Coordinates of C-alpha atoms in Angstrom, one line a residue:
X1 CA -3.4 21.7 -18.6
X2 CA -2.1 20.2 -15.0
X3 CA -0.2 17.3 -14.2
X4 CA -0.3 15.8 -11.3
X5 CA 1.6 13.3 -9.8
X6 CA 0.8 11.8 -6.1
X7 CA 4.1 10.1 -4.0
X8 CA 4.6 8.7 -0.2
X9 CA 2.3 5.9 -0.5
X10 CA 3.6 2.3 1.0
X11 CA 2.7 -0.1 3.4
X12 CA 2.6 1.0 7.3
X13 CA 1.3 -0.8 10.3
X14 CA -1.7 -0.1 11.6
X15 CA -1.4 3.2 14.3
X16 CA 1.1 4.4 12.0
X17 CA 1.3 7.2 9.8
X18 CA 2.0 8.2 6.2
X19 CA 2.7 11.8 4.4
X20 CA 1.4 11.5 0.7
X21 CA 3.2 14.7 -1.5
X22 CA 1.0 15.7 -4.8
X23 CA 3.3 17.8 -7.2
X24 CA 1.2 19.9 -9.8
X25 CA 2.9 21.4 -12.5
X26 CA 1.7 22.9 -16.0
X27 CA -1.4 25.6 -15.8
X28 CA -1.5 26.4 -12.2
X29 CA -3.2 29.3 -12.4
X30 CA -5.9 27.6 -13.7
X31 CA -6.6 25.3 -10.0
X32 CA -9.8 26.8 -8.2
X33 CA -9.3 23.8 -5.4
X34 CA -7.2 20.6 -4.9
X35 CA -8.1 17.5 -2.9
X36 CA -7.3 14.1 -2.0
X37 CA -9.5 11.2 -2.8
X38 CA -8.6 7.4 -2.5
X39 CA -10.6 4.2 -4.0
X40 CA -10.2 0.9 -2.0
X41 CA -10.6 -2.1 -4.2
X42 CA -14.2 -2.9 -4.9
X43 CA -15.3 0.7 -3.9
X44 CA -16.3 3.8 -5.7
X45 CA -13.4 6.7 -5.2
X46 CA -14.2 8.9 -2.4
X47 CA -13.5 12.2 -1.4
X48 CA -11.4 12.7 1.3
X49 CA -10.1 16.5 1.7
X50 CA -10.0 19.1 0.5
X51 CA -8.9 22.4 0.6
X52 CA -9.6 26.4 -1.0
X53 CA -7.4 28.3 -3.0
X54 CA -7.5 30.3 0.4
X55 CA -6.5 27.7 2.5
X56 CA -9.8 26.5 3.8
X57 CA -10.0 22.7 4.5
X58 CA -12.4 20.0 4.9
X59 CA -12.5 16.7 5.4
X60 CA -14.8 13.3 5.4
X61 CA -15.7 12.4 8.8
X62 CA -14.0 9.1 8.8
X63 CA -11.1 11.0 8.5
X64 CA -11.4 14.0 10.7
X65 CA -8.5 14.3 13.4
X66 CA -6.6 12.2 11.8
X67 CA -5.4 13.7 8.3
X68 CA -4.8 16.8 7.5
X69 CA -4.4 18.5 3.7
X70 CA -2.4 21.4 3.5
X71 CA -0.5 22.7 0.7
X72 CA 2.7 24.6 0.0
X73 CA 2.6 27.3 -2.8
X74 CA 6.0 28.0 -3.3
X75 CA 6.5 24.2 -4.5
X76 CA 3.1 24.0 -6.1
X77 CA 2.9 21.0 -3.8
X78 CA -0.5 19.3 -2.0
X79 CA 0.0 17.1 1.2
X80 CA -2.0 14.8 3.1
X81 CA -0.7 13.9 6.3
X82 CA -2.2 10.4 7.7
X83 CA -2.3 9.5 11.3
X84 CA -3.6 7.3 13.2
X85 CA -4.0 4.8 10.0
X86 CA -6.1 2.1 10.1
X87 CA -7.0 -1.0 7.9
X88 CA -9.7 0.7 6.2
X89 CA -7.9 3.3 4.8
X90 CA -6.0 0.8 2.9
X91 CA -7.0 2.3 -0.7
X92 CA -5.2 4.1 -3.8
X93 CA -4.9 7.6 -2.9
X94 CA -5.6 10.4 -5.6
X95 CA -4.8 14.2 -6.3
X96 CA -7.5 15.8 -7.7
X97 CA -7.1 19.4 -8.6
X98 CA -10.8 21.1 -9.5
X99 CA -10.2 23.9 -12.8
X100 CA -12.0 27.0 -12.6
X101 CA -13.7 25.9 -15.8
X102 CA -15.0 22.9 -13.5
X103 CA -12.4 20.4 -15.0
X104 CA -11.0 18.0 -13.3
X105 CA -7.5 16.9 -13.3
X106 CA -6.2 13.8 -11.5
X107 CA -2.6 12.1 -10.4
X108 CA -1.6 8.4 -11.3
X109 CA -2.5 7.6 -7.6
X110 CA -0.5 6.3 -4.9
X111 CA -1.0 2.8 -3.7
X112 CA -1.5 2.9 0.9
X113 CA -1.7 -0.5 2.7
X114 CA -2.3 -0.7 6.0
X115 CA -1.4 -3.9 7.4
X116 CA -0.2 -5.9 10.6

């Protein structure tokens, strides 16, 4: 199995920007893809990024040019680097990691407030 377990979230003003860290640990070798999703409250959880065991990204076009996913290998570690935030990205922000048996695996989420 794969744990996963999302950190960086908080409250930042509006223009500002935000690094969420997703640590994986357990079964590795068993992650075909990772990605980020969030869920605002009252909303269905949406994909956000994501990005290839070979380093391919992609992202949501509401988010395009201003977040990034990358990952570092060496600390089995998934980031999402938010810039540029606005109100509407104010949501609970989640690591997904995609199995090559087509599992999914999921953090505990990381709560992001954008506010004034």
């Amino acid at each position: 199995q794969v744990q996963l377990e999302e950190s960086g979230g908080g409250l930042v003003q509006p223009g500002g920007s935000l690094r969420l860290s997703c640590a994986a640990s357990g079964s590795i070798d068993r992650v075909y893809a990772m990605a980020w999703y969030r869920q605002a409250p009252g909303k269905q959880r949406e994909l956000l990024a994501g990005i290839t065991k070979g380093g391919t990204a992609t992202y949501i076009d509401s988010v395009k040019g201003r977040f990034t996913i990358s990952r570092d290998n060496a600390k089995n570690t998934l980031y999402l680097q938010m810039n540029s935030l606005k109100t509407e990205d104010t949501a609970v922000y989640y690591c997904n990691a995609r199995l090559w048996s087509s599992d999914d695996c999921w953090g505990q989420g990381t709560q992001v407030t954008v506010s004034s």
